PDB file of C-alpha atoms in Angstrom:
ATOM      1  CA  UNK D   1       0.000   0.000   0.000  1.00  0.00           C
ATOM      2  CA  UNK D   2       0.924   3.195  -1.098  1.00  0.00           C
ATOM      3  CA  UNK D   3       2.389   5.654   1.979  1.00  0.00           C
ATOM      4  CA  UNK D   4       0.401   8.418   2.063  1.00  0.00           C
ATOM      5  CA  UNK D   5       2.417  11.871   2.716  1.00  0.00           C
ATOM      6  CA  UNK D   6      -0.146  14.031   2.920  1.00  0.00           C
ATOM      7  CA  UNK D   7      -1.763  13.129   5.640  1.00  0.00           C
ATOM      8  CA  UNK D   8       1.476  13.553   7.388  1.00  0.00           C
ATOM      9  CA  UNK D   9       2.013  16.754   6.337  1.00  0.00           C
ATOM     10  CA  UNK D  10       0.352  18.684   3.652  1.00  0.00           C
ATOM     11  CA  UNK D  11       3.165  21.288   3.253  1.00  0.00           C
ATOM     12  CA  UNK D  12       5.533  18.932   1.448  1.00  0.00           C
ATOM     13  CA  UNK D  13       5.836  20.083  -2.171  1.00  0.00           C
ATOM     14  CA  UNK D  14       8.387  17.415  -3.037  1.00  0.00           C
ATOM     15  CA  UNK D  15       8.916  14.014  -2.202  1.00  0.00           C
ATOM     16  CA  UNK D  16      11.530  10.748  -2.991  1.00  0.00           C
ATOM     17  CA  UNK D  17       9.678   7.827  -4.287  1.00  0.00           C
ATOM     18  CA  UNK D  18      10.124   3.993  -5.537  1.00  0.00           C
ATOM     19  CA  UNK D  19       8.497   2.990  -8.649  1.00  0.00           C
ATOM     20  CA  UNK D  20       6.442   0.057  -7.819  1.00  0.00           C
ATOM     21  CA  UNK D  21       4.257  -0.740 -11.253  1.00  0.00           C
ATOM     22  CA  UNK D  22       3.991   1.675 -14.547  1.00  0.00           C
ATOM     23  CA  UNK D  23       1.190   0.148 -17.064  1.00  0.00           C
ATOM     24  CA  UNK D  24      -0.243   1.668 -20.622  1.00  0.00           C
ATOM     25  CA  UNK D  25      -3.639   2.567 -20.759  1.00  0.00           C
ATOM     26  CA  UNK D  26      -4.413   4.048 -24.087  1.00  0.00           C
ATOM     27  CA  UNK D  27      -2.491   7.395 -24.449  1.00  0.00           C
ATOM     28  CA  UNK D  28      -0.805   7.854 -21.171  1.00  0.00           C
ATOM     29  CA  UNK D  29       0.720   5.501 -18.236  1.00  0.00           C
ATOM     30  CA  UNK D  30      -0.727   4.435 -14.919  1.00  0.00           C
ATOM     31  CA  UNK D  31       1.927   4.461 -12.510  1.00  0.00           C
ATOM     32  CA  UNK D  32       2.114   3.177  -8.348  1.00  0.00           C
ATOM     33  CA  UNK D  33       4.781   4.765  -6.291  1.00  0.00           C
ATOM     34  CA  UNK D  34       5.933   3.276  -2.865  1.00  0.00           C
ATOM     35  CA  UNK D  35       4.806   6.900  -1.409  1.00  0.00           C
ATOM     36  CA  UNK D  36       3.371  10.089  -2.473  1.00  0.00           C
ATOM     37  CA  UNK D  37       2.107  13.459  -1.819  1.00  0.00           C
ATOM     38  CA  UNK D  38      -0.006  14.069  -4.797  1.00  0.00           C
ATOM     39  CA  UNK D  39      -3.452  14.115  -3.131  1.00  0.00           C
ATOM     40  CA  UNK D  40      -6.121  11.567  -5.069  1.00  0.00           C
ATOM     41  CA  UNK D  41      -9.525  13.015  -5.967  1.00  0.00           C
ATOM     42  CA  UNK D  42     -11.698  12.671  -3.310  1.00  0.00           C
ATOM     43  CA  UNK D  43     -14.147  14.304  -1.205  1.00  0.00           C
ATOM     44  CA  UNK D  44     -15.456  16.965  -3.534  1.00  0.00           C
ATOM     45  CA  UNK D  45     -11.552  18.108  -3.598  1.00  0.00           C
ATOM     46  CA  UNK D  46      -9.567  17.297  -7.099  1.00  0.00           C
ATOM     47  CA  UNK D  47      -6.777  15.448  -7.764  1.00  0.00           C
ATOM     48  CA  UNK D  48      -3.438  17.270  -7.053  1.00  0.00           C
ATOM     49  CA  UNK D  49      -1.028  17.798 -10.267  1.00  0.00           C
ATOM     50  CA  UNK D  50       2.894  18.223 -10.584  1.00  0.00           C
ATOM     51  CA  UNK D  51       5.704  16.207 -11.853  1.00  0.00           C
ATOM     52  CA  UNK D  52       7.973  13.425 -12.050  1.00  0.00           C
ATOM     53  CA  UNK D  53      11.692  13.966 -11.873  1.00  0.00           C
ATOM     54  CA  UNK D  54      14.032  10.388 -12.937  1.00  0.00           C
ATOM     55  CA  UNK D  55      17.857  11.060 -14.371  1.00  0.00           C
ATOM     56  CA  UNK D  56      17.460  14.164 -16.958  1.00  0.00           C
ATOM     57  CA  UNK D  57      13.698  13.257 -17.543  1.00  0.00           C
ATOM     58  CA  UNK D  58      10.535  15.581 -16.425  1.00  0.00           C
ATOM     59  CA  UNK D  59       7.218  13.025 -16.586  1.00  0.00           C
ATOM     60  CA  UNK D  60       3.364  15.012 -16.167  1.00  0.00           C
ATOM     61  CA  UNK D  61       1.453  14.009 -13.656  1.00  0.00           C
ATOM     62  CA  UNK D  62      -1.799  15.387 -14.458  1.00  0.00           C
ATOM     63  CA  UNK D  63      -4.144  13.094 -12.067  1.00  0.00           C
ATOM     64  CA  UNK D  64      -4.318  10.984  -9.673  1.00  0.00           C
ATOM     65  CA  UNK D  65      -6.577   8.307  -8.100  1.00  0.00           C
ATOM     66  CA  UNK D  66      -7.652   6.163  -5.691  1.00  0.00           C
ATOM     67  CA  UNK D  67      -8.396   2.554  -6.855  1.00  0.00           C
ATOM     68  CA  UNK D  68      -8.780  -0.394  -4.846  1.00  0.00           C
ATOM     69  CA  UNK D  69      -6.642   0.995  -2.004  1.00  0.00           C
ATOM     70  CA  UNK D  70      -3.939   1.924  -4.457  1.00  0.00           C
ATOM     71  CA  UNK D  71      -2.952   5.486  -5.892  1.00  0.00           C
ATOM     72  CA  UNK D  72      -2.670   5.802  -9.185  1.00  0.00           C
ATOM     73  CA  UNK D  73      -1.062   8.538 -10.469  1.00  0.00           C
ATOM     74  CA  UNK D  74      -1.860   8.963 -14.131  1.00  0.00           C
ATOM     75  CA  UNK D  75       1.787  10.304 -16.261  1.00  0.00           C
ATOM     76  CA  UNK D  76       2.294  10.756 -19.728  1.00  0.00           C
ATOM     77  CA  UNK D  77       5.413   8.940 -20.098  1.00  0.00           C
ATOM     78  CA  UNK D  78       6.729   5.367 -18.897  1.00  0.00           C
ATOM     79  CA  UNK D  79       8.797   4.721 -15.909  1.00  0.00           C
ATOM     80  CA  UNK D  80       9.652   1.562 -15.090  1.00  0.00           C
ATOM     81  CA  UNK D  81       8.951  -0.511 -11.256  1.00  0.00           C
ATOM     82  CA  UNK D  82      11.964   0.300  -9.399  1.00  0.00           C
ATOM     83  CA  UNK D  83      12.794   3.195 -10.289  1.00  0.00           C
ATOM     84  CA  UNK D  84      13.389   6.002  -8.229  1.00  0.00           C
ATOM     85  CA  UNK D  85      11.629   9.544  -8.702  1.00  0.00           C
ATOM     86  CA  UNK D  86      11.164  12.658  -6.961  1.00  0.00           C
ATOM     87  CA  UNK D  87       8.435  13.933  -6.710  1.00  0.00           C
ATOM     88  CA  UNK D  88       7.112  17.812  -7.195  1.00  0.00           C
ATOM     89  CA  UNK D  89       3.670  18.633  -6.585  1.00  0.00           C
ATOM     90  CA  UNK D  90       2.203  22.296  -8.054  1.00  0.00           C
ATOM     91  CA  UNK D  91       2.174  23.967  -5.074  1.00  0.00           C
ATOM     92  CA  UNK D  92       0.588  27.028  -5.398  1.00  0.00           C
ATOM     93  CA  UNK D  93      -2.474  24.919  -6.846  1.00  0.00           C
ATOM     94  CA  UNK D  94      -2.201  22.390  -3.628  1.00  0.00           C
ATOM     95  CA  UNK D  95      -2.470  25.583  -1.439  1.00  0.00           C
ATOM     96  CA  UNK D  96      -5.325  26.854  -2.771  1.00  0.00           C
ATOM     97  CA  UNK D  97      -7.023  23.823  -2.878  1.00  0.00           C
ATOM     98  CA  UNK D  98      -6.664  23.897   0.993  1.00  0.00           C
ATOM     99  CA  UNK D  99      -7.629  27.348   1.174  1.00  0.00           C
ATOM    100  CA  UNK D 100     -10.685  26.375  -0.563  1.00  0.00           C
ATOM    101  CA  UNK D 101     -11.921  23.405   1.748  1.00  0.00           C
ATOM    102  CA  UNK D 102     -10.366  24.974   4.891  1.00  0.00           C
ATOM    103  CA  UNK D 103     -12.767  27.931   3.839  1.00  0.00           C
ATOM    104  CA  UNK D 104     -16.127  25.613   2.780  1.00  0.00           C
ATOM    105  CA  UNK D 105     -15.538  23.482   6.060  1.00  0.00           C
ATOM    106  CA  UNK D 106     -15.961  27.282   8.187  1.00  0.00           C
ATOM    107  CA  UNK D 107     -19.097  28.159   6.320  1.00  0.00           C
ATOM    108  CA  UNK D 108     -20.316  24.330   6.032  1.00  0.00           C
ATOM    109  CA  UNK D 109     -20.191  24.467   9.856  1.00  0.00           C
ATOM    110  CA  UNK D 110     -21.843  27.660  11.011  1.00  0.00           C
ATOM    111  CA  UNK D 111     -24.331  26.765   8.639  1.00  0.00           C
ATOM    112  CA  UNK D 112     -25.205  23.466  10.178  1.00  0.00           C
ATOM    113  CA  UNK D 113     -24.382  25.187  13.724  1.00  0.00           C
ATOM    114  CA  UNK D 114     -26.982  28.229  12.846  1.00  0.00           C
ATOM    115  CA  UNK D 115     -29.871  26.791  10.849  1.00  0.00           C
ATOM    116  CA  UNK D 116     -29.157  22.865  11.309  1.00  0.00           C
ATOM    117  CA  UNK D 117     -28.880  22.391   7.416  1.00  0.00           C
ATOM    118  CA  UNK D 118     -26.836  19.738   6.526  1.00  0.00           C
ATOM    119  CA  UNK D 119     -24.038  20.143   3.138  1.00  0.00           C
ATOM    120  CA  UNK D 120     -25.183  17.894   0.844  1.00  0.00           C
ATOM    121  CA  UNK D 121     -22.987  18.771  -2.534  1.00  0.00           C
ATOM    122  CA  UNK D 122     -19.375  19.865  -2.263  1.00  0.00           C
ATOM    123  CA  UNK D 123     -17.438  20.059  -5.191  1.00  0.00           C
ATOM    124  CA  UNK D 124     -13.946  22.479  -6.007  1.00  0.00           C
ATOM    125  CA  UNK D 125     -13.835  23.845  -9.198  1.00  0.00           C
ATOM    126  CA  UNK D 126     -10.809  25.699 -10.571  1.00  0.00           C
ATOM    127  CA  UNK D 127     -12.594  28.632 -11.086  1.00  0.00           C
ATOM    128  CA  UNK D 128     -14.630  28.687  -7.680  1.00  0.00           C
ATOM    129  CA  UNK D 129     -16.525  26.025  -4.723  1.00  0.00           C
ATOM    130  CA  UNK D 130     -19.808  24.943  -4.731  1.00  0.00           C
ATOM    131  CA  UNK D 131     -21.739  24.192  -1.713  1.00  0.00           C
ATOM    132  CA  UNK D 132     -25.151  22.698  -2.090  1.00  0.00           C
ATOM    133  CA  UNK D 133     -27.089  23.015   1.485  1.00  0.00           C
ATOM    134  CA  UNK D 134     -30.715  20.976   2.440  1.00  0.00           C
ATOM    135  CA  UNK D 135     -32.690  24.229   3.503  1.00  0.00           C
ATOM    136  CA  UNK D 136     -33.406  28.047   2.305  1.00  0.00           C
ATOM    137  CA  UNK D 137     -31.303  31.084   3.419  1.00  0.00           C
ATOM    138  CA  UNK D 138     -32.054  34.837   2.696  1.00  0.00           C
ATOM    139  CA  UNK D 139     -29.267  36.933   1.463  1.00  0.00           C
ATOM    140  CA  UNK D 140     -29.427  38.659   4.708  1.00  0.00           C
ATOM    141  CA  UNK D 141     -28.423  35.465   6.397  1.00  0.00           C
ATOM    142  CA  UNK D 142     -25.505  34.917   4.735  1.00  0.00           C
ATOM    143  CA  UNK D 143     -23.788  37.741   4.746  1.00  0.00           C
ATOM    144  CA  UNK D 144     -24.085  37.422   8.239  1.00  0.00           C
ATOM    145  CA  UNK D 145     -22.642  34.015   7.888  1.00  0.00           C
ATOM    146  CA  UNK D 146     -19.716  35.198   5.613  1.00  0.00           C
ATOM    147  CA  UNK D 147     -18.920  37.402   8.335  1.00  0.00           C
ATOM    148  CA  UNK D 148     -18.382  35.691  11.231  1.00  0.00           C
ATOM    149  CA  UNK D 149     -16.826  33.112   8.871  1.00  0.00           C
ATOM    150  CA  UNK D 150     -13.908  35.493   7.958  1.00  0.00           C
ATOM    151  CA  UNK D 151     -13.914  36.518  11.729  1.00  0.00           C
ATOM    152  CA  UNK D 152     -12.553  32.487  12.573  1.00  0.00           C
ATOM    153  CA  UNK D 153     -10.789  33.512   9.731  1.00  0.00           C
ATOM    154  CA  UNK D 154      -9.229  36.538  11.573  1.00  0.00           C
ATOM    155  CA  UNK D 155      -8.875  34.456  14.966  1.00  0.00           C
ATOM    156  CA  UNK D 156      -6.013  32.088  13.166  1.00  0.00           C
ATOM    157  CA  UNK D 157      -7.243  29.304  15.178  1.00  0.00           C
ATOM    158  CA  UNK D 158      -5.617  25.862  14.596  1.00  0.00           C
ATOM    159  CA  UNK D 159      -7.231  23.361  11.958  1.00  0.00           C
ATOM    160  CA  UNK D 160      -7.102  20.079  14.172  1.00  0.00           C
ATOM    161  CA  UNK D 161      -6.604  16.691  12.327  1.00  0.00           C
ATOM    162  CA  UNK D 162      -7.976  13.941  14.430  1.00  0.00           C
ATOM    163  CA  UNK D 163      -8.444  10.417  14.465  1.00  0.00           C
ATOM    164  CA  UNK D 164     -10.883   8.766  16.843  1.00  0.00           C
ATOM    165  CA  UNK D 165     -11.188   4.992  18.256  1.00  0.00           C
ATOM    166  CA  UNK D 166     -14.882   3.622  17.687  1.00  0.00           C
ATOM    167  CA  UNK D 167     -15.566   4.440  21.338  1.00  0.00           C
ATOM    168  CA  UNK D 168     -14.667   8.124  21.251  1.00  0.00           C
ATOM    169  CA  UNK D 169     -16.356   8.808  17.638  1.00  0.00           C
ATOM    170  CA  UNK D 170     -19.448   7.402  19.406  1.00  0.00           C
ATOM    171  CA  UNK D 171     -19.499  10.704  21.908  1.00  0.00           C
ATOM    172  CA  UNK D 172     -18.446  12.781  19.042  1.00  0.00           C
ATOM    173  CA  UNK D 173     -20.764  15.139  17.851  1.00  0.00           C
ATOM    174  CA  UNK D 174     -19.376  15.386  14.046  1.00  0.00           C
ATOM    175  CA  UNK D 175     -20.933  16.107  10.260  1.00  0.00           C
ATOM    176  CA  UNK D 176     -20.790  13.509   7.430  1.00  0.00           C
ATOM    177  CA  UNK D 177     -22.293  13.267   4.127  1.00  0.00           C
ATOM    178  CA  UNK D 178     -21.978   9.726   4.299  1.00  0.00           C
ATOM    179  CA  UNK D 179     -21.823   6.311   6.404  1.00  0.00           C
ATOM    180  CA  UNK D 180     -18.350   5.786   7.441  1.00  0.00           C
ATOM    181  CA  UNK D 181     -16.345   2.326   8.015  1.00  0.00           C
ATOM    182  CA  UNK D 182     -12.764   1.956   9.359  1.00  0.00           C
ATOM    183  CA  UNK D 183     -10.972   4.367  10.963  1.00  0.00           C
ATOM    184  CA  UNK D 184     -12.437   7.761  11.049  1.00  0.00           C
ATOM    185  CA  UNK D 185     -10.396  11.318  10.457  1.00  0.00           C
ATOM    186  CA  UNK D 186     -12.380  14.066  11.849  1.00  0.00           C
ATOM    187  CA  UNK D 187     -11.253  17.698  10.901  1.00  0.00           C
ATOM    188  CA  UNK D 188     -11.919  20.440  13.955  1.00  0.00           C
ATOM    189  CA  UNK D 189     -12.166  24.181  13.632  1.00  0.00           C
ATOM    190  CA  UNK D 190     -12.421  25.434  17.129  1.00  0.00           C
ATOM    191  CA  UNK D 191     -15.467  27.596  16.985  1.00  0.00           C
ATOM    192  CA  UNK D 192     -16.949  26.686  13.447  1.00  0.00           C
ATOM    193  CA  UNK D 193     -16.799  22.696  12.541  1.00  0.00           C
ATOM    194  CA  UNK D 194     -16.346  19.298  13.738  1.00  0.00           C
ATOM    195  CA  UNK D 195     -16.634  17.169  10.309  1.00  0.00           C
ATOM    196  CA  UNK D 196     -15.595  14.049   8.867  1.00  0.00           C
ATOM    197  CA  UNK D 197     -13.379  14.900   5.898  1.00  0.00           C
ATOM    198  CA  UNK D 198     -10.424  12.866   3.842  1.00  0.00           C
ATOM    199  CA  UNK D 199      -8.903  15.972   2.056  1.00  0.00           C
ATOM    200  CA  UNK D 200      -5.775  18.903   3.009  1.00  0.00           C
ATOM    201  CA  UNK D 201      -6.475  21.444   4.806  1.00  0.00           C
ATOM    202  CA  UNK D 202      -4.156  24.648   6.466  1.00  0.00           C
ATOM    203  CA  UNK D 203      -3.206  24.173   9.415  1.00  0.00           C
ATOM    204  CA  UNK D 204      -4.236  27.522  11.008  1.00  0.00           C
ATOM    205  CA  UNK D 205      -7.833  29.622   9.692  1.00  0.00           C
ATOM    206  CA  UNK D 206      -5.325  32.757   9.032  1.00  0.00           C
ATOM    207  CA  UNK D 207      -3.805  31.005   6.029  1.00  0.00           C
ATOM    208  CA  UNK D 208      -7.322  30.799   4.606  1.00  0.00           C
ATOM    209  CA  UNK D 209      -6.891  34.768   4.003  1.00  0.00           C
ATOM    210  CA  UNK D 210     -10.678  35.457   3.139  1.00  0.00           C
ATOM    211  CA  UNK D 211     -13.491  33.949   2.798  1.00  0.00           C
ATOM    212  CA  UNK D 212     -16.145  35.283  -0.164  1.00  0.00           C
ATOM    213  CA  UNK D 213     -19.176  34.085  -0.834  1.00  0.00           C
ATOM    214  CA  UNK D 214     -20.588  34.610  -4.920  1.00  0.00           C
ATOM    215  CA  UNK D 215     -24.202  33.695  -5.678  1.00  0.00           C
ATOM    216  CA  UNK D 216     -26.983  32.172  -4.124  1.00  0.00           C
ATOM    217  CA  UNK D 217     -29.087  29.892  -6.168  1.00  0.00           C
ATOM    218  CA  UNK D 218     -32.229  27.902  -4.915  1.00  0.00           C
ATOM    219  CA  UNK D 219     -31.602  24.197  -6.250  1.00  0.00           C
ATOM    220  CA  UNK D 220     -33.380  21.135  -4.641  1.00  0.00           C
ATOM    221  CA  UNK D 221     -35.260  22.411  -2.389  1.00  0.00           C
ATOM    222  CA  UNK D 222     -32.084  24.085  -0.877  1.00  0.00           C
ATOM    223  CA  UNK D 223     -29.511  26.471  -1.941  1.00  0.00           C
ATOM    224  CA  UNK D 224     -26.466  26.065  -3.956  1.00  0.00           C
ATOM    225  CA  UNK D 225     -23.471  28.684  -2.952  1.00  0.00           C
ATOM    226  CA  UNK D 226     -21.088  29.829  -4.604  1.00  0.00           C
ATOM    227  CA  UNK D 227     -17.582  30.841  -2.757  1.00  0.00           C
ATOM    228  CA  UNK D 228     -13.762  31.879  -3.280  1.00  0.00           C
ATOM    229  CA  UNK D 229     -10.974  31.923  -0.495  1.00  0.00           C
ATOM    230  CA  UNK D 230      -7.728  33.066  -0.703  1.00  0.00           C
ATOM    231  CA  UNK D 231      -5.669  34.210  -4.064  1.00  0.00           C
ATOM    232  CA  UNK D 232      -8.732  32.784  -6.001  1.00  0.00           C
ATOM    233  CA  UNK D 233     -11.003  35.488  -4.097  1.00  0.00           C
ATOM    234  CA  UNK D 234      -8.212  38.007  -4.839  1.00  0.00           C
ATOM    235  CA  UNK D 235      -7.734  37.045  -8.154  1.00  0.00           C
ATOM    236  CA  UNK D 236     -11.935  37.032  -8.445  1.00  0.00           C
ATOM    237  CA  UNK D 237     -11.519  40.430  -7.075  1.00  0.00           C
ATOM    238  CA  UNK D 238      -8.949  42.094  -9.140  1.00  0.00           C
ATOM    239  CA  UNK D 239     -10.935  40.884 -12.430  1.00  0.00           C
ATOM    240  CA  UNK D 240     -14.100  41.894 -11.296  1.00  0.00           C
ATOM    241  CA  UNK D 241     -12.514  45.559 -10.631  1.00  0.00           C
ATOM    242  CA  UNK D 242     -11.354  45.634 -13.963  1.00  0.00           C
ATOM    243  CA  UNK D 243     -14.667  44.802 -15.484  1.00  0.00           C
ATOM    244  CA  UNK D 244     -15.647  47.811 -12.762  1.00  0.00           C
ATOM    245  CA  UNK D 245     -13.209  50.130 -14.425  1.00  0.00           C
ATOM    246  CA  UNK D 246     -13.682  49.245 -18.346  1.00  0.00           C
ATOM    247  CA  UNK D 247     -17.594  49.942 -17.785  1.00  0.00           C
ATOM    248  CA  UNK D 248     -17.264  53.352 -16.452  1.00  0.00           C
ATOM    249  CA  UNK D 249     -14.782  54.401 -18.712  1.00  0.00           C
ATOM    250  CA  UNK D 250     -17.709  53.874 -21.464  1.00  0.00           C
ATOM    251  CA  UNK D 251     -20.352  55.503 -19.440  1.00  0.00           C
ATOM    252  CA  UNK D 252     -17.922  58.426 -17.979  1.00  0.00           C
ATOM    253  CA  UNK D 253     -19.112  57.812 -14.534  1.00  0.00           C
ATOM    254  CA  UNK D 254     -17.234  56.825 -11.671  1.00  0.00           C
ATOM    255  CA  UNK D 255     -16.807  53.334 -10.429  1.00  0.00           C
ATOM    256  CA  UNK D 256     -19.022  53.771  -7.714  1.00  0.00           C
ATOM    257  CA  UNK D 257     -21.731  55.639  -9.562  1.00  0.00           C
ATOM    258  CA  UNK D 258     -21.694  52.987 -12.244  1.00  0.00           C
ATOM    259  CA  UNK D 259     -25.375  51.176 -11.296  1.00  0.00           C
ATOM    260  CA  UNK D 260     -26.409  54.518 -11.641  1.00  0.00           C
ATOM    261  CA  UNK D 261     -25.715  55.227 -14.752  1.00  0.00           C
ATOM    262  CA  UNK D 262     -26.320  52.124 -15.983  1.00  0.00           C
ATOM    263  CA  UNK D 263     -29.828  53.192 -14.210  1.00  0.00           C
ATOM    264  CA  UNK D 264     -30.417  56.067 -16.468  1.00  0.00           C
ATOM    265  CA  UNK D 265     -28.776  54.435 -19.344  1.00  0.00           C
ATOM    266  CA  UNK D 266     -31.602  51.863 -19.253  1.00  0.00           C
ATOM    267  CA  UNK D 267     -34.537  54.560 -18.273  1.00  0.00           C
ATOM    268  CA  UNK D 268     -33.049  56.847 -21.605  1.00  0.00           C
ATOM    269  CA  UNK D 269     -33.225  53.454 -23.770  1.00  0.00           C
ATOM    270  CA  UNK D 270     -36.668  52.538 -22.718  1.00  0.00           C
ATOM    271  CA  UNK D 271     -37.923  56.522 -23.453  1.00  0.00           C
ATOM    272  CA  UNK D 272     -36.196  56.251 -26.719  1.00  0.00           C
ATOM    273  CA  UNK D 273     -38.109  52.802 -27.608  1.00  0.00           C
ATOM    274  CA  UNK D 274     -41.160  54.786 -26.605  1.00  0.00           C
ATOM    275  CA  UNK D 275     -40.548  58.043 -28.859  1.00  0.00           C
ATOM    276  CA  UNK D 276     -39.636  55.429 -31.637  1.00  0.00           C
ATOM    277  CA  UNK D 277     -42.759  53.525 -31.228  1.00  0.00           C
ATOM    278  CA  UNK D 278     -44.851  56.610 -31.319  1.00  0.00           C
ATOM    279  CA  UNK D 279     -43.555  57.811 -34.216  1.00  0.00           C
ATOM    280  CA  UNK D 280     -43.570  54.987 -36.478  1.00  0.00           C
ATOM    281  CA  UNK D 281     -47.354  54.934 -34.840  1.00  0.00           C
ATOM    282  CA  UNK D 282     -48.042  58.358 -36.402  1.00  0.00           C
ATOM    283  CA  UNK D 283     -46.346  57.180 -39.864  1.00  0.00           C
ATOM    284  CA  UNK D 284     -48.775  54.152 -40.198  1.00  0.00           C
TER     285      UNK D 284
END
């Protein structure tokens, strides 16, 4: 079985490995490693990505799995069982990956603390999180939510990795989406969550940086939200600004009177429509 590194730590950005089985499947190789700190999908979290170094040869990794107990890391060139490789996982990717479910296990939890709704859709996107919850919140709600979210943010309070025996986990007050066998890792956030969860996480709420919530959709008789932590929010940020900017430089109007004019832009459209309309009335 396959040594699982990030559980261990989920800093390490580079590893030494044994090759223990490479086979073909199609256009790319399957290969097993004796240990690893690419991260398998799982969890609503995706599959970490990186490289492969061997001699003067640089091999993709570009997904990984879980299969039977096994991780399979899925390469685009051959390497052959006993080999050894380091390692290199894309960092700044693995980061914001645990930016992402650090931040949706805060919400997630004062959620379920607040209204008693349970998460029943997770999944991280590279472009934002989705959060699909059993029950119906008002805008007002969460943006009170968001904020006191960002204030565990704020309190840089550790991310606790635990792992229960059966007779502890049966006095545990925890979340799950799902019936759980074997041993059982529980992820604490002092103040926010107590959840069952297989994915990486920070290890203190300040590396999280922010937490933003997006939209708000009704969708199953719930809602499904949409968030951003971390560079992603910043990144969500900056572009939206610029979008901010390029619109009032068409209407002249500052950035913060842009609604506004987009306002009267809309009320001098509809009059116009009307004036047409009246005219080509008096034509007929």
């Amino acid at each position: 079985m396959t040594e699982q590194l990030y559980y261990q730590d989920s800093y390490i950005k580079d590893f030494e490995a044994v090759v223990l089985s490479c086979i073909p499947n199609g256009n790319h190789f399957e290969a097993v490693l004796d240990r690893t700190a690419f991260f398998p999908e799982g969890g609503g979290q995706c599959a970490d990505t990186g490289v492969l170094h061997i001699e003067n040869r640089e091999i993709q990794v570009f997904d990984v799995q879980e299969r039977n107990g096994e991780i399979i890391h899925f390469i685009d060139k051959e390497i052959l069982p006993g080999q050894t490789v380091i390692g290199e996982l894309d960092f700044q990717e693995r980061f914001s990956k645990m930016q992402q479910h650090t931040g949706e296990h805060i919400l997630s939890g004062l959620v379920h603390h607040h209204f008693g709704y349970d998460n029943v859709g997770f999944h991280m996107g590279a472009d934002e999180v989705t959060i699909d919850f059993n029950g119906v919140l008002t805008q007002e709600q969460l943006e009170m939510l968001e904020d006191e979210a960002n204030e565990i943010v704020y309190a840089n309070v550790p991310v606790k990795v635990l792992y229960p025996s059966d007779e502890e986990l049966k006095n545990l007050e925890y979340r799950s989406k799902k019936e759980l066998t074997g041993q059982v890792r529980i992820v604490e956030i002092p103040g926010a969550d107590v959840c069952a969860c297989c994915g990486t996480h920070v290890e203190r709420t300040g590396e999280v940086g922010i937490i933003k919530t997006r939209t708000m959709i009704h969708y199953k008789g719930g809602v499904r939200i949409s968030m951003l932590c971390g560079r992603l929010a910043l990144l969500d940020y900056r572009n939206r600004l610029k979008d901010e900017i390029r619109i009032s430089n068409f209407l002249s109007a500052k950035v913060a009177q842009v609604p506004e004019a987009v306002e009267k832009l809309k009320q001098e459209s509809q009059q116009k429509d009307g004036h047409i309309g009246e005219m080509w009335r008096q034509i007929f």
